[in-house]
Short mmCIF file of C-alpha atoms in Angstrom, two decimals:
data_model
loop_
_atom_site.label_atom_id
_atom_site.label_comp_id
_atom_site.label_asym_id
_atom_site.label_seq_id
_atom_site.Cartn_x
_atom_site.Cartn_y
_atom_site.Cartn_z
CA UNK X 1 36.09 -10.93 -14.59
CA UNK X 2 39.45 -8.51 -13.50
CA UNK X 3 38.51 -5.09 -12.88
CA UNK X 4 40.17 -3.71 -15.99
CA UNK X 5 37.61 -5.60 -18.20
CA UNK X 6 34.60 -4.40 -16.42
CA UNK X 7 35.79 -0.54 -16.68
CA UNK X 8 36.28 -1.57 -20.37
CA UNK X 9 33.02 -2.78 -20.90
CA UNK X 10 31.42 -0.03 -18.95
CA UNK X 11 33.67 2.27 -21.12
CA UNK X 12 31.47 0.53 -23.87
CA UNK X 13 27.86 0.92 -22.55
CA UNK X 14 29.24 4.48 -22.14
CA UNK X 15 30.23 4.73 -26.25
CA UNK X 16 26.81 2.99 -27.05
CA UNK X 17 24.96 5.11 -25.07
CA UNK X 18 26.74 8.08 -26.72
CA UNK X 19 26.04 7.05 -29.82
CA UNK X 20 22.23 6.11 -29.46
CA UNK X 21 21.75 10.41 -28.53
CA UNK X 22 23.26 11.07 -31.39
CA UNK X 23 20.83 8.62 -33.62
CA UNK X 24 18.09 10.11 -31.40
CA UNK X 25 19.18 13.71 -32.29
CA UNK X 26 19.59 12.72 -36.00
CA UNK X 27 15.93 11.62 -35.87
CA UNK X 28 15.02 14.56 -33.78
CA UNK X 29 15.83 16.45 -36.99
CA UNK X 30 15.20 14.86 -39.72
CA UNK X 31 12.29 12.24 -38.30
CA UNK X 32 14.42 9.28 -39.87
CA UNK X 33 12.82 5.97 -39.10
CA UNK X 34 16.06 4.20 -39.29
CA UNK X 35 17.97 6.52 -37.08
CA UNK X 36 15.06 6.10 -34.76
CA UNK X 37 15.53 2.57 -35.08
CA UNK X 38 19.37 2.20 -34.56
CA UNK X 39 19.10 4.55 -31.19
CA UNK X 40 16.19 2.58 -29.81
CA UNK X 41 17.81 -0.46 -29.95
CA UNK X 42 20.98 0.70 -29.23
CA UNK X 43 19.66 1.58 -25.62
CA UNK X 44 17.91 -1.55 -25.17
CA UNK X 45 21.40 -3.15 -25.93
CA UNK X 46 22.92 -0.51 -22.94
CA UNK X 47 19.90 -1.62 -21.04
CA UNK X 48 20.15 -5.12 -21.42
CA UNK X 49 24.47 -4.80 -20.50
CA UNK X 50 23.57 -3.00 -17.52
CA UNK X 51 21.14 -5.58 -16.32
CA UNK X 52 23.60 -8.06 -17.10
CA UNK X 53 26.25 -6.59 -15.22
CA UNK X 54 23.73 -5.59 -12.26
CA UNK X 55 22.72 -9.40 -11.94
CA UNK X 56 26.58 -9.90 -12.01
CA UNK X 57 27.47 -7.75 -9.37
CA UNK X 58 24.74 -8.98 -7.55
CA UNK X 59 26.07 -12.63 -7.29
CA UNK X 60 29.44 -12.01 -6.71
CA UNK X 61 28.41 -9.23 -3.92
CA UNK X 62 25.55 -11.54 -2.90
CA UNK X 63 23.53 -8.33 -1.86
CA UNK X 64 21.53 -6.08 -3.85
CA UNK X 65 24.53 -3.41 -4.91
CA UNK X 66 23.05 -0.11 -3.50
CA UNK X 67 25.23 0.67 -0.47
CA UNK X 68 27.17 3.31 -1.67
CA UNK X 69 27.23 6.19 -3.83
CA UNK X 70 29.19 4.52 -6.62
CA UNK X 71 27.00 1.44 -6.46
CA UNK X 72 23.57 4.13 -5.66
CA UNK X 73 24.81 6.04 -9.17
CA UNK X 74 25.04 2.93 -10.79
CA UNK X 75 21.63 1.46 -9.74
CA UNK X 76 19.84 4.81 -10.76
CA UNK X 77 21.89 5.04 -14.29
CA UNK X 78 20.28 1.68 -14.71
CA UNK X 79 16.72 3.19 -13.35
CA UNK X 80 17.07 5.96 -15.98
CA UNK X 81 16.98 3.98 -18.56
CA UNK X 82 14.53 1.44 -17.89
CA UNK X 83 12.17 3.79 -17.38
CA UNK X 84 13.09 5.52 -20.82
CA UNK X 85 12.62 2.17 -22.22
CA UNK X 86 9.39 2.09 -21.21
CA UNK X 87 8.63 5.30 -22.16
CA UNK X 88 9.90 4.45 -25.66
CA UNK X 89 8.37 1.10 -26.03
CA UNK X 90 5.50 0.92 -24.18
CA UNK X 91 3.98 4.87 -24.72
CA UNK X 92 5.95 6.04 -27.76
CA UNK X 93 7.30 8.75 -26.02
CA UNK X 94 10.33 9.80 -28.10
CA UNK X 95 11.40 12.80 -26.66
CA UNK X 96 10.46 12.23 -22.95
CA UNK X 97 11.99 9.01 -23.04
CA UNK X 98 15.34 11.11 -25.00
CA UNK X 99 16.02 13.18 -22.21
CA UNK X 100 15.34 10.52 -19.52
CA UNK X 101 18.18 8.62 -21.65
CA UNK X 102 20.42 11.82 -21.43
CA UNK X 103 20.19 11.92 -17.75
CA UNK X 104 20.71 8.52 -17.84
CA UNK X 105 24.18 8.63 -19.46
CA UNK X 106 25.45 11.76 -17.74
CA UNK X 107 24.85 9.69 -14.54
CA UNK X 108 27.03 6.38 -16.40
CA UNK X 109 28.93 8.57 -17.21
CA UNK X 110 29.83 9.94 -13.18
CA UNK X 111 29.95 5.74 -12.89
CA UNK X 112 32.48 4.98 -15.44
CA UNK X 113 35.52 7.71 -14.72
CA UNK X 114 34.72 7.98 -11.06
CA UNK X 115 37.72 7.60 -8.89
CA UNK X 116 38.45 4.94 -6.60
CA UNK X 117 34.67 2.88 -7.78
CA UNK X 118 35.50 -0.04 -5.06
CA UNK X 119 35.46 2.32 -2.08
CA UNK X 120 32.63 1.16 0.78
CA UNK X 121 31.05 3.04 3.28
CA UNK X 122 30.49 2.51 7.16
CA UNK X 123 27.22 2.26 6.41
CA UNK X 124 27.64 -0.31 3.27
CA UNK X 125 30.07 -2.57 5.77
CA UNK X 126 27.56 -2.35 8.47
CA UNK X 127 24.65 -3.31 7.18
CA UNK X 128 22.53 -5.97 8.43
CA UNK X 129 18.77 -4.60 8.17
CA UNK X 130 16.07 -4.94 5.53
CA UNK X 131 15.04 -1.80 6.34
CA UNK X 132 17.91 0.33 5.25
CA UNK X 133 17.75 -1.58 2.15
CA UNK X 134 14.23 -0.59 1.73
CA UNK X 135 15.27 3.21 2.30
CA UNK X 136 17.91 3.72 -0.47
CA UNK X 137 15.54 1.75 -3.09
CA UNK X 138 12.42 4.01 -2.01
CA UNK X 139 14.84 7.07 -2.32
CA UNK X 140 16.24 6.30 -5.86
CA UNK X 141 12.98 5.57 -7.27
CA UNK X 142 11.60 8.93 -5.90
CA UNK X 143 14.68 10.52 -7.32
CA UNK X 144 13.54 8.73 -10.32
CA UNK X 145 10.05 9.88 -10.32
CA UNK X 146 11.67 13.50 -9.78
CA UNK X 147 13.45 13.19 -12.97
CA UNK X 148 10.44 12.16 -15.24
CA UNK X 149 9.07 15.37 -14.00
CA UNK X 150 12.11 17.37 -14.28
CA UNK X 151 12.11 15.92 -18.30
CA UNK X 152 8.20 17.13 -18.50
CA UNK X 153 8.90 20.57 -17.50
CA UNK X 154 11.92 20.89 -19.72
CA UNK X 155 9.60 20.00 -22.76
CA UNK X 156 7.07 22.11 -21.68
CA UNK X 157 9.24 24.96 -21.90
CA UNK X 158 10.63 24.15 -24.78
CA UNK X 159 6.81 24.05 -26.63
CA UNK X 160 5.48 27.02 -24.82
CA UNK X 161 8.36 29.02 -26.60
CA UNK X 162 7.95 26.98 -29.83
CA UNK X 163 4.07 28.35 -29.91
CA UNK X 164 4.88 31.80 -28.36
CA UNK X 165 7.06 32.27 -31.19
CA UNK X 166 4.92 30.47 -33.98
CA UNK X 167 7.68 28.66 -35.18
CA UNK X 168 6.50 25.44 -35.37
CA UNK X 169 8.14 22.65 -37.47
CA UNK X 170 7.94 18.79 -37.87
CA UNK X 171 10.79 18.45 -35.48
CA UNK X 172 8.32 19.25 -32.48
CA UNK X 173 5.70 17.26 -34.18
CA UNK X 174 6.79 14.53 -30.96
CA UNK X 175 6.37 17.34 -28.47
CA UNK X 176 3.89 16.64 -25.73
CA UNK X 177 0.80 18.64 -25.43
CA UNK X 178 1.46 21.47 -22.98
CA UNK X 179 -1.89 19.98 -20.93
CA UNK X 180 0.01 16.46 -21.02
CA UNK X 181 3.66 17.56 -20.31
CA UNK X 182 1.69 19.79 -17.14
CA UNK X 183 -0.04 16.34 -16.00
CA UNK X 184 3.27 14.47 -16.39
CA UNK X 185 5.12 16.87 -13.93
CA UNK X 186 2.24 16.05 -11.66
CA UNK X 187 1.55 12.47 -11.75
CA UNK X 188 5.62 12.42 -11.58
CA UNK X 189 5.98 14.18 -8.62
CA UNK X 190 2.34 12.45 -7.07
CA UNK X 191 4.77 9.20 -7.58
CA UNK X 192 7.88 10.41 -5.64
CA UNK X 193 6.46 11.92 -2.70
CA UNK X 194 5.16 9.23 -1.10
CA UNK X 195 8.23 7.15 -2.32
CA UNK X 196 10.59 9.72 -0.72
CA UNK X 197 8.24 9.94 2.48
CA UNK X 198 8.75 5.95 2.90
CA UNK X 199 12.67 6.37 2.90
CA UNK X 200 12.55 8.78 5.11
CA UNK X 201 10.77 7.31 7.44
CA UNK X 202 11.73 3.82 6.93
CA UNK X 203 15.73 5.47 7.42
CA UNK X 204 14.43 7.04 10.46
CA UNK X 205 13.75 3.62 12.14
CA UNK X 206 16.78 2.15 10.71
CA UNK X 207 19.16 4.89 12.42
CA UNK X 208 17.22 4.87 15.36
CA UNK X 209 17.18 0.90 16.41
CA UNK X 210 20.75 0.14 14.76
CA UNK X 211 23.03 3.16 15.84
CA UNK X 212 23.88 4.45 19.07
CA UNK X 213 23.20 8.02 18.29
CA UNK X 214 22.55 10.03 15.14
CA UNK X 215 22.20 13.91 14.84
CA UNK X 216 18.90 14.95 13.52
CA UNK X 217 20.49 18.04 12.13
CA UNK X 218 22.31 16.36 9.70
CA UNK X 219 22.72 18.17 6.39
CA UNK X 220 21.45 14.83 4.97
CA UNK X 221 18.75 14.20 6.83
CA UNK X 222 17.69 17.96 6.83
CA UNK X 223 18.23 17.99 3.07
CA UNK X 224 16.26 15.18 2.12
CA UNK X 225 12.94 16.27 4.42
CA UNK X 226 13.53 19.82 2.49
CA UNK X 227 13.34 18.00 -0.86
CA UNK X 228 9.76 16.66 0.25
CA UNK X 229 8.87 19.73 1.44
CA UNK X 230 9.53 21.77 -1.58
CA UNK X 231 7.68 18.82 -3.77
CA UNK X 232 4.75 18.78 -1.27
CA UNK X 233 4.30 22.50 -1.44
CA UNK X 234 4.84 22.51 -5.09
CA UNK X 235 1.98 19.78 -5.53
CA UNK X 236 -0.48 21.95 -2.96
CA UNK X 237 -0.21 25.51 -4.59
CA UNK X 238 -0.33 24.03 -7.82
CA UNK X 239 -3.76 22.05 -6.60
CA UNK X 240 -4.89 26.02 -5.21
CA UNK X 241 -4.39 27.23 -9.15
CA UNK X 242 -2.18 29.36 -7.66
CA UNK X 243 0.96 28.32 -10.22
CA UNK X 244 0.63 27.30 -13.39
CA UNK X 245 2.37 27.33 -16.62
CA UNK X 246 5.77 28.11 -16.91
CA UNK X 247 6.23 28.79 -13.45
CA UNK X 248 5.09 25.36 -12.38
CA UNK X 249 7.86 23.98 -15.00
CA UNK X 250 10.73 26.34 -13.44
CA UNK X 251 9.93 25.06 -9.90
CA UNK X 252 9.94 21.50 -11.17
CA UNK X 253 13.52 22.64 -12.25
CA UNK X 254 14.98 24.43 -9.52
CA UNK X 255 13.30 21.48 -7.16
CA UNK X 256 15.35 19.03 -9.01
CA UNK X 257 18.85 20.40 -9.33
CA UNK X 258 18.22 20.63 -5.59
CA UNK X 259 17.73 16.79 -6.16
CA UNK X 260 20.71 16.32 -7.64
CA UNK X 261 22.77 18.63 -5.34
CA UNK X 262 21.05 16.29 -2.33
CA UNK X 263 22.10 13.09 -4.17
CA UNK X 264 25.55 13.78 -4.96
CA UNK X 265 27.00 15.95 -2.50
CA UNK X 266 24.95 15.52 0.55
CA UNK X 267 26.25 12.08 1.38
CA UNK X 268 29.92 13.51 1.07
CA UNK X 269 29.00 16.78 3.73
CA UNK X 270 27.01 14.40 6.18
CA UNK X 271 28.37 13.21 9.32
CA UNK X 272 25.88 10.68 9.55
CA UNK X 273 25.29 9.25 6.09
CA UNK X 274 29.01 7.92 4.69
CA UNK X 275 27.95 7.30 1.57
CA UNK X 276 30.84 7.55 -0.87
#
């Protein structure tokens, strides 16, 4: 399959994804069971494309296609919104699983248009070890367990001013309780420390027994142990009652733009991680 066709058919998954928010945001407001309907399957159809064209890549590459940042954005994209799928199927969480599905296609989105896709790393071209392979898959599922709770605090925000306000309709019927979009921010971020802690440490050995030197001071490297910092502290004051509420959700926000801000530009000020 030529290059041209796969942007195409990206360029697709992209319209189909598009149009699934749109039937989700047409239910949103006017809770129609057949708009609910067409966007649900409509993103197991993008899920189902991207899993084809994941398995795909994956025999043509004959490597699991995470080794650099085009490939990384593609494999979370994909992450996104199997775990929305879930959400949707499995738990009936509409709007959780919404959002997920809107992060989800902002990050196809990034795939689709970026320039130069093909372009490898060092790192990608060098890599011989299980154990790096190991570190970017921990990392993107903590970054995906960051996102869950980064969706959780955005809808509890939203309700909180939805009661404060007493203007409560049967559009936020779906809302999560504000006790279980609080638990979901925890149990998401309970998931991705110890995922990001792994990757860290498993990246640590990597660097250490396959490359002659490596600064510690990276921005990466620095970055990334900052991320677990801020979610480690974030868990431990909010275990000491000392946060709560809205607070709690703003952290969960701030932490993960700084997510994002690791994810997408770190690799590209590193010296250390080529990642593009």
């Amino acid at each position: 399959m030529t290059d041209l066709t796969m942007t195409r058919l990206h360029e697709i998954m992209v319209i189909l994804q598009a149009i699934s928010l749109v039937f989700y945001f047409i239910d949103y407001l006017h809770k129609d069971l057949r708009a609910h309907r067409l966007a649900v399957w409509l993103l197991f159809a993008v899920g189902t494309l991207q899993t084809i064209f994941l398995i795909m890549y994956m025999m043509e590459m004959k490597r699991f296609p995470i080794l650099s940042l085009f490939e990384g954005i593609y494999f979370y994209a994909w992450l996104i919104i199997m775990l929305s799928l879930v959400l949707q199927l499995v738990f009936k969480l509409d709007l959780p699983a919404f959002f997920l599905n809107l992060i989800g296609f902002i990050f196809m989105t990034i795939h689709t248009f970026a320039p130069n896709p093909m372009a490898q790393s060092l790192v990608g071209d060098n890599l011989k070890s299980e154990l790096l392979f190991i570190h970017i898959m921990f990392a993107l599922l903590a970054y995906a367990a960051f996102a869950l709770a980064f969706v959780f605090s955005t809808l509890y925000l939203i309700l909180y001013k939805v009661l404060k306000k007493k203007k409560w309709t049967n559009q936020f019927t779906r809302l999560p309780s504000l006790q279980q979009a609080e638990n979901g921010m925890s149990l998401s971020i309970l998931t991705g420390i110890p995922l990001l802690f792994v990757s860290l440490v498993l990246g640590l050995e990597w660097a250490y027994i396959s490359l002659d030197a490596f600064p510690l001071y990276d921005i990466k490297i620095v970055n990334s142990f900052i991320v677990l910092v801020i979610y480690i502290l974030v868990l431990l004051i909010r275990k000491s009652a000392k946060i709560k509420g809205t607070n709690y959700a703003w952290i969960h926000i701030y932490a993960f733009l700084f997510v994002l801000i690791n994810f997408l530009l770190g690799s590209q000020l590193s010296q250390f991680h080529i990642w593009y």
